[in-house]
PDB file of C-alpha atoms in Angstrom:
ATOM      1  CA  UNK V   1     -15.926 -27.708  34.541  1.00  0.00           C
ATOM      2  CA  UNK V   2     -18.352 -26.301  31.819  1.00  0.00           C
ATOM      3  CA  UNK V   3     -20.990 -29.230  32.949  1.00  0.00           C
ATOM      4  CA  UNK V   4     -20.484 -27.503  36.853  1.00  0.00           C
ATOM      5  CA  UNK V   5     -21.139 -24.113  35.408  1.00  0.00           C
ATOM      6  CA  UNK V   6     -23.961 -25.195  33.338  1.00  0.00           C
ATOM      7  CA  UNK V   7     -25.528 -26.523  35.745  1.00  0.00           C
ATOM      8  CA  UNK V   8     -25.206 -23.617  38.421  1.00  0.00           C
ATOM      9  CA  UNK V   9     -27.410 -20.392  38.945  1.00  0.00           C
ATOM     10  CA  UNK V  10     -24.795 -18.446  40.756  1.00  0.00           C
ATOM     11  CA  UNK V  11     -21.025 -18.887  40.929  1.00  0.00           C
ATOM     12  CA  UNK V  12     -18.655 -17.965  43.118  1.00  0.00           C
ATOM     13  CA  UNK V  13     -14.940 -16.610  42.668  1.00  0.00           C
ATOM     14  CA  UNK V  14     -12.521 -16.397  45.209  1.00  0.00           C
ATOM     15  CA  UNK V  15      -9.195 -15.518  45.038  1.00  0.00           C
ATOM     16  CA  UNK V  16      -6.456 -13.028  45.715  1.00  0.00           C
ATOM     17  CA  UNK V  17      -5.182  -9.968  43.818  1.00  0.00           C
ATOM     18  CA  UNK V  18      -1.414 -10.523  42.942  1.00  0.00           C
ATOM     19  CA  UNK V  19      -0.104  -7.577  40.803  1.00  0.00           C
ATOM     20  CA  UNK V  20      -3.460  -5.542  41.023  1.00  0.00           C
ATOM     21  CA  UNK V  21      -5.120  -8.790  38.966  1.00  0.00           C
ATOM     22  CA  UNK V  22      -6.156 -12.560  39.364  1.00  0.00           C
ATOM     23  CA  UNK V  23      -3.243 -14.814  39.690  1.00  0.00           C
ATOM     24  CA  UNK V  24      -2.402 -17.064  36.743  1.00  0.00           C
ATOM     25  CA  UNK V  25      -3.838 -19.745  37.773  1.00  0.00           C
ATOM     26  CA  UNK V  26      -7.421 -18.321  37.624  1.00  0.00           C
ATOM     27  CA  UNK V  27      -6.526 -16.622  34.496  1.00  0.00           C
ATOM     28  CA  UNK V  28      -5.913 -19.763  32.806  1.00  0.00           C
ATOM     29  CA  UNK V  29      -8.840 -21.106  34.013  1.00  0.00           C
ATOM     30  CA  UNK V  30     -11.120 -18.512  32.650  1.00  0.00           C
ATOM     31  CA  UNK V  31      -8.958 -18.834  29.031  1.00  0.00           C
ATOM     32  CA  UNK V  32      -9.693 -22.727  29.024  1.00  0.00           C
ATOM     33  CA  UNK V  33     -13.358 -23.068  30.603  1.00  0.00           C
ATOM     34  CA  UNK V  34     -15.168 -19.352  29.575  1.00  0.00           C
ATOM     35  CA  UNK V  35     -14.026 -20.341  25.905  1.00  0.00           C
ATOM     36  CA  UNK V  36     -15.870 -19.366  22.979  1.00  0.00           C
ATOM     37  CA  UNK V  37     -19.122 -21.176  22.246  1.00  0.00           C
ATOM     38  CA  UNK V  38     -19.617 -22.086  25.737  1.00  0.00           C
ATOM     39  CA  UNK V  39     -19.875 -18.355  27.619  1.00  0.00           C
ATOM     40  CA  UNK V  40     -19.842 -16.198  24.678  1.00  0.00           C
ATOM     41  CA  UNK V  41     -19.999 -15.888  20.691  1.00  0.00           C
ATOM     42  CA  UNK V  42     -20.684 -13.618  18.200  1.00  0.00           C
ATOM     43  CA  UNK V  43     -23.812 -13.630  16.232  1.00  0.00           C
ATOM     44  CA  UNK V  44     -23.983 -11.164  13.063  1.00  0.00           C
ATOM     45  CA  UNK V  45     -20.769  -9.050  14.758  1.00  0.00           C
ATOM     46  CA  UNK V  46     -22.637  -8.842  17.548  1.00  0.00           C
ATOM     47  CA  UNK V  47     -20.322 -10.413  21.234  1.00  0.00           C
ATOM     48  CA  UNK V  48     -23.713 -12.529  22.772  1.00  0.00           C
ATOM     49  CA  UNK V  49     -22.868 -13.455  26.550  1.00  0.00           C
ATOM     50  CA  UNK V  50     -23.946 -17.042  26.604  1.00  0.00           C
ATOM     51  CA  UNK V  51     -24.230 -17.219  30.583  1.00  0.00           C
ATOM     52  CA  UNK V  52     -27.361 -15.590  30.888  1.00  0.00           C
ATOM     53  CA  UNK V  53     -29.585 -15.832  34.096  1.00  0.00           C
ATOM     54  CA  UNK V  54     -26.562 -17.499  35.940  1.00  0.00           C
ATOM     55  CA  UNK V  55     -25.432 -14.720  39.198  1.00  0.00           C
ATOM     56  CA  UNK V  56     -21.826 -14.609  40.287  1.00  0.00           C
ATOM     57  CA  UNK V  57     -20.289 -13.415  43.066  1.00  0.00           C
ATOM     58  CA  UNK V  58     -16.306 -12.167  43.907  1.00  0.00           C
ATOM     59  CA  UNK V  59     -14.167 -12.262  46.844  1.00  0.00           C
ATOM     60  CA  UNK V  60     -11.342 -11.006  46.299  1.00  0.00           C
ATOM     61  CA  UNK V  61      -8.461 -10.358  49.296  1.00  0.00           C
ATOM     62  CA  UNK V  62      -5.291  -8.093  49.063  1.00  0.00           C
ATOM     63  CA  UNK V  63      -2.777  -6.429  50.822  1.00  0.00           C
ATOM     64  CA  UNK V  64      -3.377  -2.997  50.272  1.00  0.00           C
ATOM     65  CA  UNK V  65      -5.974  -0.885  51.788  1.00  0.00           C
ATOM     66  CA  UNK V  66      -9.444   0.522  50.277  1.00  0.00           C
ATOM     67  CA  UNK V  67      -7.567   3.896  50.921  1.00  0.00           C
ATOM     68  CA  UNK V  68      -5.284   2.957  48.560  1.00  0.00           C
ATOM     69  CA  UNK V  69      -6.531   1.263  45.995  1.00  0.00           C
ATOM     70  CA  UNK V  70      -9.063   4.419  45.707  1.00  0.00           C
ATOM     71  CA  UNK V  71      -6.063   6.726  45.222  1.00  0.00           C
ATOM     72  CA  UNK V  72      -4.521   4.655  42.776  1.00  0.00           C
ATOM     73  CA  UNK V  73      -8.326   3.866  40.873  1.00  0.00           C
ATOM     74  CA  UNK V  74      -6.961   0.275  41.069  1.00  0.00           C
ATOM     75  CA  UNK V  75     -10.955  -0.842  42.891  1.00  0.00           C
ATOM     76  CA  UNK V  76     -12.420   0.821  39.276  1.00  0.00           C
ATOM     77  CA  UNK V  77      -9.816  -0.987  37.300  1.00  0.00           C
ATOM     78  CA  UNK V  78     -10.396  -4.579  39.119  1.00  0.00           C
ATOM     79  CA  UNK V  79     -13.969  -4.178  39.062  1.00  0.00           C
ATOM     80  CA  UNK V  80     -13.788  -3.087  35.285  1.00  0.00           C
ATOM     81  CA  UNK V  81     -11.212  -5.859  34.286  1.00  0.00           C
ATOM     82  CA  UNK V  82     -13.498  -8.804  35.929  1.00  0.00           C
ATOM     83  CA  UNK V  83     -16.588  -8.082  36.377  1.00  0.00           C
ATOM     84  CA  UNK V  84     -17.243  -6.158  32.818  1.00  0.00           C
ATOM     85  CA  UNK V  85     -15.033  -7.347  30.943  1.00  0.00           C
ATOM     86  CA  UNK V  86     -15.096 -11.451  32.055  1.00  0.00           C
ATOM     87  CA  UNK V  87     -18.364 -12.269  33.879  1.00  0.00           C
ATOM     88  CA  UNK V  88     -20.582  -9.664  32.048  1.00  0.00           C
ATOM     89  CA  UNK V  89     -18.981 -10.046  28.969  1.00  0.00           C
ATOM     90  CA  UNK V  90     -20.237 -13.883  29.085  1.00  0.00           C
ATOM     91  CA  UNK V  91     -23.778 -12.980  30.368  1.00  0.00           C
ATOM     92  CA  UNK V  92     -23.208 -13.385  33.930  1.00  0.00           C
ATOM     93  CA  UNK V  93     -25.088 -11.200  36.571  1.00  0.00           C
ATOM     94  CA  UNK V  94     -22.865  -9.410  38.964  1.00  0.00           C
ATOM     95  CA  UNK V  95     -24.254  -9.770  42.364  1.00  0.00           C
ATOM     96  CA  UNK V  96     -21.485  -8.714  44.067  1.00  0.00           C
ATOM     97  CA  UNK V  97     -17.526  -7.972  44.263  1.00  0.00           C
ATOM     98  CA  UNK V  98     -15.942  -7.459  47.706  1.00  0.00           C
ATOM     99  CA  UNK V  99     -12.572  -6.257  48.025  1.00  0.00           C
ATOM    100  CA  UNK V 100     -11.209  -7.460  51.373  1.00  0.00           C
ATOM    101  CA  UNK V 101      -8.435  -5.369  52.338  1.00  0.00           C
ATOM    102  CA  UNK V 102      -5.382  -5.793  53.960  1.00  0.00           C
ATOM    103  CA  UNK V 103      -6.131  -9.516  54.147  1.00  0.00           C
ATOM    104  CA  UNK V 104      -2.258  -9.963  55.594  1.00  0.00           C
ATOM    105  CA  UNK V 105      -2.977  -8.731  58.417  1.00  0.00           C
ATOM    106  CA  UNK V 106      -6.637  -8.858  58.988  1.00  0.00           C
ATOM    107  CA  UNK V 107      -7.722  -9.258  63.050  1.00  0.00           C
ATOM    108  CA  UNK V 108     -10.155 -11.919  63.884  1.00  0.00           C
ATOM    109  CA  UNK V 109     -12.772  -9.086  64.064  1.00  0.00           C
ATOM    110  CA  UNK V 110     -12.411  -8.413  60.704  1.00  0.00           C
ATOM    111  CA  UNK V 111     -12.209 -11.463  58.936  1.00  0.00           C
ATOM    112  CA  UNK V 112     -15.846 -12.167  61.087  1.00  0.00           C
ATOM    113  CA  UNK V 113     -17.640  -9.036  59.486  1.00  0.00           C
ATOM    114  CA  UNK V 114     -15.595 -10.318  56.214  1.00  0.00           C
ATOM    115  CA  UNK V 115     -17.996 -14.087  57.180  1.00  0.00           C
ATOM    116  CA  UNK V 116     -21.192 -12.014  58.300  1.00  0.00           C
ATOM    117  CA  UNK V 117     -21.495 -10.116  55.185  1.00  0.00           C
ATOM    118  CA  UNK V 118     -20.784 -13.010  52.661  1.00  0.00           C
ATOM    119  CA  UNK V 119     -23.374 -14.695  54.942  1.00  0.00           C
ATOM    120  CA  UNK V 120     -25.843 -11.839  54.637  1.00  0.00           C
ATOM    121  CA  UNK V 121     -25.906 -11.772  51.159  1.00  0.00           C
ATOM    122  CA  UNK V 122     -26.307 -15.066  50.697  1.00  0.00           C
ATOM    123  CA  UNK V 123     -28.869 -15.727  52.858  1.00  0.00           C
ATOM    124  CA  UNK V 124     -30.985 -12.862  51.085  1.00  0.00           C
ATOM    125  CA  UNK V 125     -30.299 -13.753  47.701  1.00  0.00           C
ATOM    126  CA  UNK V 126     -30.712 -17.371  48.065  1.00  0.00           C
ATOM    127  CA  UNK V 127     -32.756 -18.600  50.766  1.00  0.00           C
ATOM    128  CA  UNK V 128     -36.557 -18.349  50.461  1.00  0.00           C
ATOM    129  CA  UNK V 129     -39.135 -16.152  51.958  1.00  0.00           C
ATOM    130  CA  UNK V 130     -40.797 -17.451  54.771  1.00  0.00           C
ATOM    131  CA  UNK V 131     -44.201 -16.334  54.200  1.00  0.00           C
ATOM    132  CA  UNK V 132     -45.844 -16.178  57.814  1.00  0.00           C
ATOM    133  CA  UNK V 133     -49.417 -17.793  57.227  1.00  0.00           C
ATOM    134  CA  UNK V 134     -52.285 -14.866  57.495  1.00  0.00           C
ATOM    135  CA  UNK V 135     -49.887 -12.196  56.189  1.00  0.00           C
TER     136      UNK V 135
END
């Protein structure tokens, strides 16, 4: 997997949020592949993210709403938990986090703005200028 990442300019994280936090199964993964040497070190003391100029992205689904999760602070604390303190912590840029929301029961008209704005961003960040000739 480290080869995969090395390779890579921007990766992408999808999964849900069991228990307000990634399931196991991606913990684990992070413990195993972000391990020291290969995302991060310390040099002098000093925690050196060793990910730089790689972009991620997160999608993340759950059951509650963004109603919610603002009342509780539990958007802060996922966005705080992940993206600071796993994919910045190891040099990666955070592009982007989206929280979709009451993924359970999500109608077809939701789950295509969910599509059009995953879409959206990746067709700006990504795909190239098309520089019209004579402009």
């Amino acid at each position: 997997m480290q080869s995969f990442i090395a390779w890579a300019d921007c990766l992408t994280f999808i999964y849900p949020i069991w228990w307000t936090g990634m399931p196991a199964i991606m913990k684990g993964y992070i413990d195993r592949v972000f391990s020291y040497g290969f995302a991060y070190s310390y040099q002098g003391g000093v925690q050196m993210g060793l990910l730089k100029g790689k972009k991620t992205i997160v999608v993340n689904t759950h059951g509650k709403s963004k109603k919610e999760y603002g009342a509780l602070g539990m958007d802060k604390a996922l966005s705080l938990t992940s993206d600071t303190g796993v994919y910045s912590y190891c040099g990666l840029e955070m592009i982007q986090h989206f929280f979709f929301d009451q993924a359970d029961r999500a109608t077809p008209e939701t789950i295509q703005a969910w599509k059009n704005g995953i879409t959206e961003l990746y067709q700006s960040q990504f795909l190239p200028t098309r520089v019209v000739e004579g402009h």
